[in-house]
Amino acid sequence: MTSDHTADVASDSLEARARRHLWLHFTRMSSYQGNDVPTIVRGEGQYVYDTRGKRYLDGLSGLFVSQIGHGRTEVAEAAARQAAELAYFPLWSYAHPRAIELAERLAHLAPGDLNRVFFTTSGSEAVESAWKMAKQYFKTIGQPSRYKVLSREIAYHGTSMGALAITGLPDIKTPFEPLPPGGVRVPNTNFYRAPGFVADDVTAFGRWAADEIERAILREGPESVAAVYLEPVQNSGGCFPPPPGYFARVREICDRYGVLLVSDEVICAFGRLGYYFGSQRYGYQPDVITFAKGVTSGYAPLGGMLVSDRLMEPFADGPATFLHGVTFAGHPVSAAVALANLDVFEKEDLLGSVRANEDAFRATLRKLTDLPIVGDVRGDGYFYGIEMVKEKTTRETFTDEESERLLRGFLSHALYDAGLICRADDRGDPVIQLAPPLTCTQEHFDEMEQILRSVLTEAWKLI
Ligand SMILES: Cc1ncc(COP(=O)(O)O)c(C=O)c1O
């Protein structure tokens, strides 16, 4: 750092200092050479505010995180109290009260026998921990050749090397290859882009997509497959809900071949789909649930996995130790925050509120289908993707160049300028993703619809 640092700080805007020193995640930094880095300074309820005091509706809960909304002082105070009482102690050989209380509470909320909680600090760590646990579990029970993991095309499961090997987005994997071996792709449940032979029958499509998992297990050799990772609703690609019967069939297949079903609920848990866990909404029993994000509504970072009693057995009764851990996992402040977050869920019946309002949210967003650019509006709960197309009847999508011009060149900035935080994403076909705080009601749905309508109308003129 040069000696004129203090002068820089005094004279430059936050945006300029961000441009000079901050490295944003998944962000083309050159796009900010001549532009301000959007800088959010404050949040209140469903809204956030930038350095100029401009208000934005947080249509993405930050990044699928802020379930209870912003500015909840009772949660902030729980964090402060915990930091004063016990700021830090590890979960390596020791416990602390908030981790115990939270593990117990999560086990009670989780489906079936998912009674064991292993905390992490993030979703990627949760995903990676579940893979490591599965590998060590199978070695411990005498099935050492099981290490492969099946996951779906275009699905995002995180960025650390192990999680990235499970992620199904080729573009974000290529620069880091070779990745740990064992990641195998199966089809996702994008019914809008279903293959012709099942394009008219969602149940048949679901059956086909699930059976592709069986075919992949047989192709790889069942004795080599450890787990299948599936989100209840796949986020990446723009919200693919499961077709009817899909998860029942997947569960059957996993049982037949002794493969673990990991429900990656980093986005779908904690009310996003109107239930504490997405698997509860669709009525399936996972062997492991990975979670993060909404468990604290972002007031502190936390992730983890909920593990079935059966998988814990060899670690609980025998000499085996799960040889894995991270310093800040289950941090006391984060655990205290998670407990306070869950208190808000209960006090305000947020799950009930999502279930009561989700039809209205869907109906409001579906109004946008009268626009020529809107091909599909899909999702469940408070979790939606809007797919944009060049030609509605043929469902023709945009070329890479058009997509670049539309999404990066126009939509992302235009939506932000119009006061809506959401995500224009072309990791699959171009979509806009919405996942607002669970406290949103009709007035917020209308605000989202109106902003999207005016910006998408402008976007259509540029095509
Ligand atoms: C389904 C899923 N799994 C894993 C992750 C990784 O979580 P994190 O960014 O906390 O590492 C994400 C992040 O968005 C996710 O959506």
Coordinates of C-alpha atoms and ligand atoms in Angstrom, one line a residue:
M1 CA 0.0 0.0 0.0
T2 CA 1.4 3.4 -0.9
S3 CA 1.7 6.2 1.6
D4 CA -1.1 8.2 0.0
H5 CA -3.7 5.6 1.1
T6 CA -5.2 7.9 3.7
A7 CA -5.7 10.7 1.1
D8 CA -7.3 8.2 -1.3
V9 CA -9.8 7.1 1.3
A10 CA -10.7 10.6 2.2
S11 CA -11.2 11.8 -1.4
D12 CA -12.6 8.8 -3.3
S13 CA -16.0 7.4 -3.3
L14 CA -16.7 3.9 -2.0
E15 CA -17.3 2.8 -5.6
A16 CA -13.9 4.0 -6.8
R17 CA -12.2 2.3 -3.9
A18 CA -14.1 -0.9 -4.7
R19 CA -12.9 -0.7 -8.3
R20 CA -9.3 -0.4 -7.1
H21 CA -9.1 -3.0 -4.4
L22 CA -12.1 -5.4 -4.3
W23 CA -12.2 -8.6 -6.4
L24 CA -15.8 -9.4 -7.0
H25 CA -17.0 -13.1 -7.3
F26 CA -18.0 -14.4 -10.7
T27 CA -17.7 -10.9 -12.0
R28 CA -16.1 -9.6 -15.2
M29 CA -14.1 -6.9 -13.4
S30 CA -13.4 -5.0 -16.7
S31 CA -17.1 -4.2 -17.0
Y32 CA -16.5 -1.8 -14.0
Q33 CA -13.6 0.1 -15.6
G34 CA -15.8 2.9 -16.6
N35 CA -18.8 2.2 -14.3
D36 CA -19.5 2.3 -10.6
V37 CA -19.5 -0.9 -8.7
P38 CA -23.1 -1.2 -7.3
T39 CA -22.6 -0.7 -3.6
I40 CA -25.3 -1.6 -1.2
V41 CA -25.0 0.0 2.3
R42 CA -28.2 -0.8 4.2
G43 CA -31.2 -3.1 4.2
E44 CA -34.7 -2.8 5.7
G45 CA -37.4 -5.4 5.3
Q46 CA -37.7 -6.4 1.6
Y47 CA -35.5 -3.5 0.4
V48 CA -31.9 -2.5 0.2
Y49 CA -30.3 0.9 -0.3
D50 CA -27.2 2.1 -2.2
T51 CA -24.6 4.8 -1.4
R52 CA -26.9 7.4 -2.9
G53 CA -29.9 6.3 -0.8
K54 CA -31.7 4.8 -3.8
R55 CA -34.0 1.9 -2.8
Y56 CA -34.1 -1.5 -4.5
L57 CA -36.6 -4.4 -4.0
D58 CA -34.5 -7.4 -3.1
G59 CA -36.0 -9.9 -5.5
L60 CA -33.2 -12.4 -4.9
S61 CA -32.8 -12.2 -1.1
G62 CA -29.2 -11.1 -1.8
L63 CA -28.2 -14.4 -3.2
F64 CA -31.1 -16.7 -2.1
V65 CA -30.2 -15.9 1.5
S66 CA -32.3 -13.2 3.3
Q67 CA -35.4 -15.2 4.0
I68 CA -36.6 -13.0 6.9
G69 CA -35.6 -9.8 5.2
H70 CA -33.1 -7.1 6.2
G71 CA -32.6 -5.1 9.3
R72 CA -34.0 -7.4 12.0
T73 CA -32.5 -6.0 15.2
E74 CA -33.5 -9.0 17.3
V75 CA -31.3 -11.3 15.2
A76 CA -28.4 -8.7 15.2
E77 CA -28.8 -8.5 19.0
A78 CA -28.6 -12.3 19.3
A79 CA -25.3 -12.1 17.5
A80 CA -24.0 -9.4 19.7
R81 CA -25.0 -11.2 22.9
Q82 CA -23.3 -14.4 21.7
A83 CA -20.1 -12.6 20.8
A84 CA -20.0 -11.1 24.3
E85 CA -20.7 -14.5 26.0
L86 CA -18.5 -16.8 23.9
A87 CA -17.3 -15.4 20.6
Y88 CA -15.5 -18.5 19.4
F89 CA -14.8 -22.1 20.3
P90 CA -14.2 -24.9 17.8
L91 CA -16.3 -28.0 17.2
W92 CA -13.2 -30.1 17.2
S93 CA -13.5 -32.3 20.2
Y94 CA -15.6 -29.7 22.0
A95 CA -19.1 -28.5 21.8
H96 CA -20.7 -25.2 22.7
P97 CA -24.4 -24.5 23.7
R98 CA -25.6 -22.8 20.6
A99 CA -24.3 -25.6 18.3
I100 CA -25.9 -28.2 20.4
E101 CA -29.2 -26.3 20.5
L102 CA -29.2 -25.7 16.8
A103 CA -28.3 -29.2 15.9
E104 CA -31.1 -30.5 18.1
R105 CA -33.6 -28.0 16.6
L106 CA -32.6 -28.8 13.0
A107 CA -32.8 -32.6 13.6
H108 CA -36.4 -32.0 14.9
L109 CA -37.3 -30.0 11.8
A110 CA -35.7 -32.4 9.3
P111 CA -37.5 -35.3 7.7
G112 CA -37.2 -38.9 9.0
D113 CA -34.0 -40.0 10.6
L114 CA -31.7 -37.1 9.6
N115 CA -30.7 -36.6 13.2
R116 CA -27.0 -35.8 13.0
V117 CA -25.7 -32.3 12.1
F118 CA -22.2 -31.6 10.8
F119 CA -21.7 -27.9 10.5
T120 CA -19.7 -26.0 7.9
T121 CA -19.4 -22.3 7.1
S122 CA -20.8 -22.5 3.5
G123 CA -22.8 -24.4 1.0
S124 CA -19.7 -25.6 -1.0
E125 CA -18.2 -26.9 2.2
A126 CA -21.5 -28.7 3.0
V127 CA -21.6 -30.3 -0.4
E128 CA -18.0 -31.3 -0.2
S129 CA -18.4 -32.6 3.3
A130 CA -21.2 -34.9 2.2
W131 CA -19.1 -36.3 -0.5
K132 CA -16.2 -36.9 1.9
M133 CA -18.5 -38.4 4.5
A134 CA -20.0 -40.8 1.8
K135 CA -16.6 -41.9 0.7
Q136 CA -15.3 -42.6 4.2
Y137 CA -18.6 -44.2 5.2
F138 CA -18.4 -46.7 2.3
K139 CA -14.8 -47.4 3.1
T140 CA -15.7 -48.0 6.7
I141 CA -18.5 -50.4 5.9
G142 CA -16.4 -52.5 3.4
Q143 CA -17.5 -51.0 0.1
P144 CA -14.3 -49.0 -0.7
S145 CA -14.8 -48.8 -4.4
R146 CA -17.8 -46.4 -4.1
Y147 CA -16.6 -42.9 -4.8
K148 CA -18.5 -41.5 -7.8
V149 CA -21.2 -38.9 -7.6
L150 CA -24.0 -38.3 -10.0
S151 CA -25.5 -34.8 -10.5
R152 CA -27.5 -33.0 -13.1
E153 CA -26.6 -31.1 -16.1
I154 CA -26.2 -27.3 -15.5
A155 CA -26.7 -27.8 -11.7
Y156 CA -24.6 -25.6 -9.4
H157 CA -23.4 -27.3 -6.3
G158 CA -20.5 -24.9 -5.3
T159 CA -17.0 -23.9 -6.3
S160 CA -14.4 -25.6 -4.1
M161 CA -12.6 -28.3 -6.0
G162 CA -14.8 -31.2 -4.7
A163 CA -18.0 -29.3 -5.0
L164 CA -17.0 -28.1 -8.5
A165 CA -16.5 -31.7 -9.6
I166 CA -20.2 -32.2 -8.7
T167 CA -21.3 -28.9 -10.3
G168 CA -22.6 -29.5 -13.8
L169 CA -21.7 -26.2 -15.5
P170 CA -18.8 -26.9 -17.9
D171 CA -17.8 -23.2 -18.3
I172 CA -17.0 -22.7 -14.7
K173 CA -15.1 -26.1 -14.4
T174 CA -12.8 -26.0 -17.4
P175 CA -10.3 -23.5 -16.1
F176 CA -9.7 -25.7 -13.0
E177 CA -9.4 -29.1 -14.6
P178 CA -8.3 -31.6 -13.7
L179 CA -10.9 -31.8 -10.9
P180 CA -11.2 -34.7 -8.5
P181 CA -12.4 -37.7 -10.4
G182 CA -15.9 -39.2 -10.1
G183 CA -18.3 -36.5 -11.2
V184 CA -20.9 -38.0 -13.6
R185 CA -23.7 -36.0 -15.2
V186 CA -27.4 -37.0 -15.7
P187 CA -30.2 -35.0 -17.3
N188 CA -32.0 -32.3 -15.4
T189 CA -35.7 -31.8 -15.2
N190 CA -36.1 -28.9 -17.6
F191 CA -39.5 -29.8 -19.0
Y192 CA -39.6 -26.7 -21.2
R193 CA -36.7 -28.3 -23.1
A194 CA -37.7 -31.9 -22.7
P195 CA -36.7 -34.3 -25.5
G196 CA -39.4 -34.8 -28.2
F197 CA -40.5 -38.2 -27.2
V198 CA -41.6 -37.1 -23.7
A199 CA -42.2 -33.4 -24.5
D200 CA -46.0 -33.7 -24.1
D201 CA -46.2 -35.7 -20.9
V202 CA -44.5 -34.3 -17.8
T203 CA -44.9 -37.6 -15.8
A204 CA -43.3 -39.6 -18.6
F205 CA -40.6 -37.0 -18.8
G206 CA -39.9 -37.3 -15.1
R207 CA -39.8 -41.1 -15.3
W208 CA -37.3 -40.8 -18.2
A209 CA -35.1 -38.3 -16.3
A210 CA -35.1 -40.5 -13.2
D211 CA -34.4 -43.7 -15.2
E212 CA -31.4 -41.9 -16.8
I213 CA -30.0 -42.0 -13.2
E214 CA -30.4 -45.7 -13.2
R215 CA -28.8 -46.0 -16.6
A216 CA -25.8 -43.9 -15.4
I217 CA -25.4 -46.1 -12.3
L218 CA -25.4 -49.2 -14.4
R219 CA -23.0 -47.7 -17.0
E220 CA -20.5 -46.6 -14.3
G221 CA -20.9 -49.8 -12.3
P222 CA -23.1 -49.7 -9.2
E223 CA -20.2 -50.8 -7.0
S224 CA -18.4 -47.5 -7.9
V225 CA -21.2 -45.0 -7.2
A226 CA -21.5 -43.4 -3.8
A227 CA -24.2 -40.7 -4.1
V228 CA -26.6 -38.8 -6.3
Y229 CA -26.8 -35.0 -5.6
L230 CA -30.1 -33.4 -6.5
E231 CA -31.7 -30.0 -5.5
P232 CA -35.4 -30.2 -4.8
V233 CA -35.8 -27.5 -7.4
Q234 CA -32.7 -27.0 -9.6
N235 CA -31.7 -23.4 -9.5
S236 CA -29.2 -23.1 -12.3
G237 CA -30.9 -23.0 -15.7
G238 CA -33.8 -21.2 -14.2
C239 CA -35.8 -23.2 -11.6
F240 CA -36.6 -26.7 -12.7
P241 CA -39.2 -28.2 -10.3
P242 CA -39.4 -32.0 -10.1
P243 CA -42.0 -33.7 -12.4
P244 CA -44.6 -35.7 -10.6
G245 CA -43.2 -39.1 -9.4
Y246 CA -39.5 -38.1 -10.1
F247 CA -38.2 -38.2 -6.6
A248 CA -40.2 -41.4 -5.7
R249 CA -38.5 -43.1 -8.6
V250 CA -35.0 -41.7 -7.8
R251 CA -35.4 -42.9 -4.2
E252 CA -36.3 -46.4 -5.5
I253 CA -33.3 -46.4 -7.8
C254 CA -30.9 -45.3 -5.0
D255 CA -32.3 -48.0 -2.7
R256 CA -31.9 -50.7 -5.4
Y257 CA -28.2 -49.9 -5.9
G258 CA -27.2 -48.8 -2.4
V259 CA -26.5 -45.3 -3.5
L260 CA -27.0 -42.3 -1.2
L261 CA -29.5 -39.6 -2.1
V262 CA -28.1 -36.2 -1.1
S263 CA -30.7 -33.4 -1.3
D264 CA -28.7 -30.2 -1.9
E265 CA -31.0 -27.7 -0.2
V266 CA -28.5 -24.8 0.0
I267 CA -31.2 -22.8 -1.7
C268 CA -34.4 -24.8 -1.2
A269 CA -34.5 -25.2 2.6
F270 CA -35.7 -22.7 5.2
G271 CA -39.0 -21.7 3.6
R272 CA -37.9 -21.0 0.0
L273 CA -40.5 -23.6 -1.0
G274 CA -42.9 -23.2 1.9
Y275 CA -41.3 -25.9 4.1
Y276 CA -38.3 -26.1 6.3
F277 CA -36.8 -28.5 3.7
G278 CA -37.6 -28.8 0.0
S279 CA -37.7 -32.6 0.3
Q280 CA -40.7 -32.2 2.6
R281 CA -42.6 -30.4 0.0
Y282 CA -42.0 -33.1 -2.6
G283 CA -42.4 -36.0 -0.1
Y284 CA -39.0 -37.8 -0.4
Q285 CA -36.6 -39.0 2.2
P286 CA -33.0 -38.1 1.6
D287 CA -30.0 -39.8 3.2
V288 CA -28.3 -36.4 3.6
I289 CA -29.5 -32.8 3.3
T290 CA -26.9 -30.1 2.7
F291 CA -27.9 -26.6 3.7
A292 CA -26.5 -23.0 4.1
K293 CA -27.8 -19.6 3.1
G294 CA -31.3 -19.3 4.6
V295 CA -30.4 -21.1 7.9
T296 CA -29.2 -17.7 9.2
S297 CA -30.9 -15.5 6.6
G298 CA -27.4 -14.1 6.1
Y299 CA -27.0 -12.4 9.5
A300 CA -23.9 -14.6 9.8
P301 CA -22.4 -17.3 7.6
L302 CA -23.3 -21.0 8.3
G303 CA -23.8 -24.2 6.4
G304 CA -23.9 -27.9 7.2
M305 CA -25.3 -31.3 6.5
L306 CA -28.0 -33.3 8.2
V307 CA -27.1 -37.0 8.1
S308 CA -29.2 -40.1 8.6
D309 CA -28.6 -42.1 11.8
R310 CA -27.7 -45.0 9.6
L311 CA -24.8 -43.2 8.0
M312 CA -23.6 -42.0 11.4
E313 CA -23.6 -45.6 12.9
P314 CA -20.1 -46.7 11.9
F315 CA -18.7 -43.3 13.2
A316 CA -20.8 -43.4 16.4
D317 CA -20.1 -47.0 17.5
G318 CA -16.8 -48.1 16.0
P319 CA -13.3 -46.7 16.1
A320 CA -13.8 -44.6 12.9
T321 CA -13.4 -40.8 13.0
F322 CA -14.8 -38.6 10.3
L323 CA -11.4 -37.1 9.3
H324 CA -12.7 -33.7 8.3
G325 CA -13.4 -30.3 9.8
V326 CA -13.0 -26.5 9.4
T327 CA -12.1 -23.9 12.0
F328 CA -15.2 -21.7 11.8
A329 CA -17.8 -24.4 11.2
G330 CA -20.8 -24.0 13.6
H331 CA -19.4 -20.7 14.8
P332 CA -21.2 -19.7 18.1
V333 CA -22.3 -16.3 16.6
S334 CA -23.7 -18.0 13.5
A335 CA -25.4 -20.7 15.5
A336 CA -27.0 -18.1 17.8
V337 CA -28.1 -16.2 14.7
A338 CA -29.6 -19.3 13.2
L339 CA -31.6 -19.9 16.3
A340 CA -32.9 -16.3 16.3
N341 CA -33.7 -16.7 12.6
L342 CA -35.8 -19.8 13.3
D343 CA -37.6 -18.0 16.1
V344 CA -38.7 -15.4 13.5
F345 CA -39.9 -18.2 11.2
E346 CA -42.0 -19.5 14.0
K347 CA -43.3 -16.2 15.4
E348 CA -44.4 -15.0 12.0
D349 CA -45.4 -18.3 10.5
L350 CA -43.3 -17.6 7.5
L351 CA -43.8 -21.1 6.1
G352 CA -47.6 -20.6 6.3
S353 CA -47.2 -17.3 4.7
V354 CA -45.2 -18.6 1.7
R355 CA -47.8 -21.4 1.2
A356 CA -50.7 -18.9 1.4
N357 CA -49.1 -16.4 -1.0
E358 CA -47.3 -18.6 -3.5
D359 CA -50.2 -18.9 -5.9
A360 CA -50.6 -15.1 -6.0
F361 CA -46.8 -14.8 -6.7
R362 CA -47.0 -17.3 -9.5
A363 CA -50.2 -15.7 -11.0
T364 CA -48.5 -12.3 -10.9
L365 CA -45.4 -13.4 -12.6
R366 CA -47.3 -15.4 -15.2
K367 CA -48.9 -12.2 -16.4
L368 CA -45.5 -11.6 -18.0
T369 CA -46.1 -14.4 -20.5
D370 CA -48.0 -12.0 -22.7
L371 CA -44.7 -10.4 -23.6
P372 CA -43.1 -11.8 -26.7
I373 CA -39.7 -12.3 -25.0
V374 CA -41.1 -14.4 -22.1
G375 CA -41.0 -18.1 -23.0
D376 CA -41.6 -19.8 -19.7
V377 CA -42.3 -18.8 -16.0
R378 CA -41.6 -21.7 -13.7
G379 CA -40.9 -22.5 -10.1
D380 CA -42.5 -23.2 -6.8
G381 CA -42.9 -21.3 -3.5
Y382 CA -40.9 -18.1 -3.6
F383 CA -38.5 -19.4 -6.2
Y384 CA -39.0 -18.6 -9.9
G385 CA -37.2 -18.5 -13.2
I386 CA -38.3 -16.6 -16.2
E387 CA -36.9 -18.0 -19.4
M388 CA -36.4 -15.5 -22.3
V389 CA -36.7 -16.6 -25.9
K390 CA -36.3 -15.1 -29.4
E391 CA -39.3 -17.0 -30.8
K392 CA -42.1 -18.0 -28.5
T393 CA -43.8 -20.7 -30.7
T394 CA -40.6 -22.5 -31.6
R395 CA -38.9 -21.8 -28.2
E396 CA -35.8 -20.7 -30.2
T397 CA -33.2 -19.3 -27.8
F398 CA -30.6 -16.6 -28.3
T399 CA -27.2 -17.0 -29.8
D400 CA -24.2 -16.5 -27.5
E401 CA -23.6 -13.1 -29.0
E402 CA -27.3 -12.1 -28.5
S403 CA -27.3 -13.5 -25.0
E404 CA -24.2 -11.5 -24.2
R405 CA -25.7 -8.3 -25.6
L406 CA -29.1 -8.9 -23.9
L407 CA -28.0 -10.1 -20.5
R408 CA -24.7 -8.5 -19.8
G409 CA -25.1 -5.5 -22.2
F410 CA -28.6 -4.5 -21.1
L411 CA -30.8 -6.5 -18.7
S412 CA -28.6 -6.7 -15.6
H413 CA -28.0 -3.0 -15.5
A414 CA -31.5 -2.0 -16.6
L415 CA -33.2 -4.1 -13.9
Y416 CA -30.8 -2.7 -11.3
D417 CA -31.4 0.9 -12.5
A418 CA -35.1 0.2 -12.4
G419 CA -34.8 -0.7 -8.7
L420 CA -35.0 -4.5 -8.7
I421 CA -32.3 -6.9 -7.5
C422 CA -32.6 -10.1 -9.4
R423 CA -30.4 -12.2 -11.5
A424 CA -30.1 -12.4 -15.3
D425 CA -28.3 -15.6 -15.9
D426 CA -27.2 -17.5 -19.0
R427 CA -25.4 -20.5 -17.6
G428 CA -28.1 -22.5 -19.3
D429 CA -30.7 -20.7 -21.6
P430 CA -31.1 -17.1 -20.6
V431 CA -33.3 -16.6 -17.5
I432 CA -34.1 -14.1 -14.9
Q433 CA -34.1 -15.6 -11.4
L434 CA -36.3 -14.4 -8.5
A435 CA -36.2 -15.5 -4.9
P436 CA -37.5 -12.7 -2.7
P437 CA -37.6 -12.6 1.1
L438 CA -40.4 -14.8 2.5
T439 CA -42.1 -11.7 4.0
C440 CA -43.0 -10.4 0.5
T441 CA -46.7 -9.9 -0.2
Q442 CA -48.8 -8.9 -3.2
E443 CA -47.5 -5.3 -3.3
H444 CA -44.0 -6.7 -3.8
F445 CA -45.1 -9.2 -6.4
D446 CA -46.7 -6.3 -8.3
E447 CA -43.6 -4.2 -8.0
M448 CA -41.5 -7.0 -9.4
E449 CA -43.9 -7.6 -12.3
Q450 CA -44.1 -4.0 -13.2
I451 CA -40.3 -3.5 -13.3
L452 CA -39.8 -6.7 -15.2
R453 CA -42.6 -5.8 -17.7
S454 CA -41.1 -2.4 -18.5
V455 CA -37.4 -3.6 -18.7
L456 CA -38.3 -6.7 -20.7
T457 CA -40.4 -4.6 -23.1
E458 CA -37.3 -2.4 -23.7
A459 CA -35.1 -5.5 -24.1
W460 CA -37.3 -6.9 -26.8
K461 CA -36.7 -3.7 -28.9
L462 CA -33.0 -4.4 -28.8
I463 CA -33.2 -7.8 -30.3
Ligands
LIG1 C1 -27.5 -25.7 -4.6 C2 -26.3 -25.1 -4.2 N1 -25.3 -25.8 -3.6 C3 -24.2 -25.3 -3.2 C4 -23.9 -23.9 -3.3 C5 -22.7 -23.4 -2.8 O1 -22.9 -22.6 -1.6 P1 -21.8 -21.5 -1.2 O2 -21.8 -20.4 -2.2 O3 -22.3 -21.1 0.2 O4 -20.5 -22.2 -1.1 C6 -24.9 -23.1 -3.8 C7 -24.7 -21.7 -3.9 O5 -25.5 -20.9 -4.5 C8 -26.1 -23.7 -4.3 O6 -27.1 -23.0 -4.8

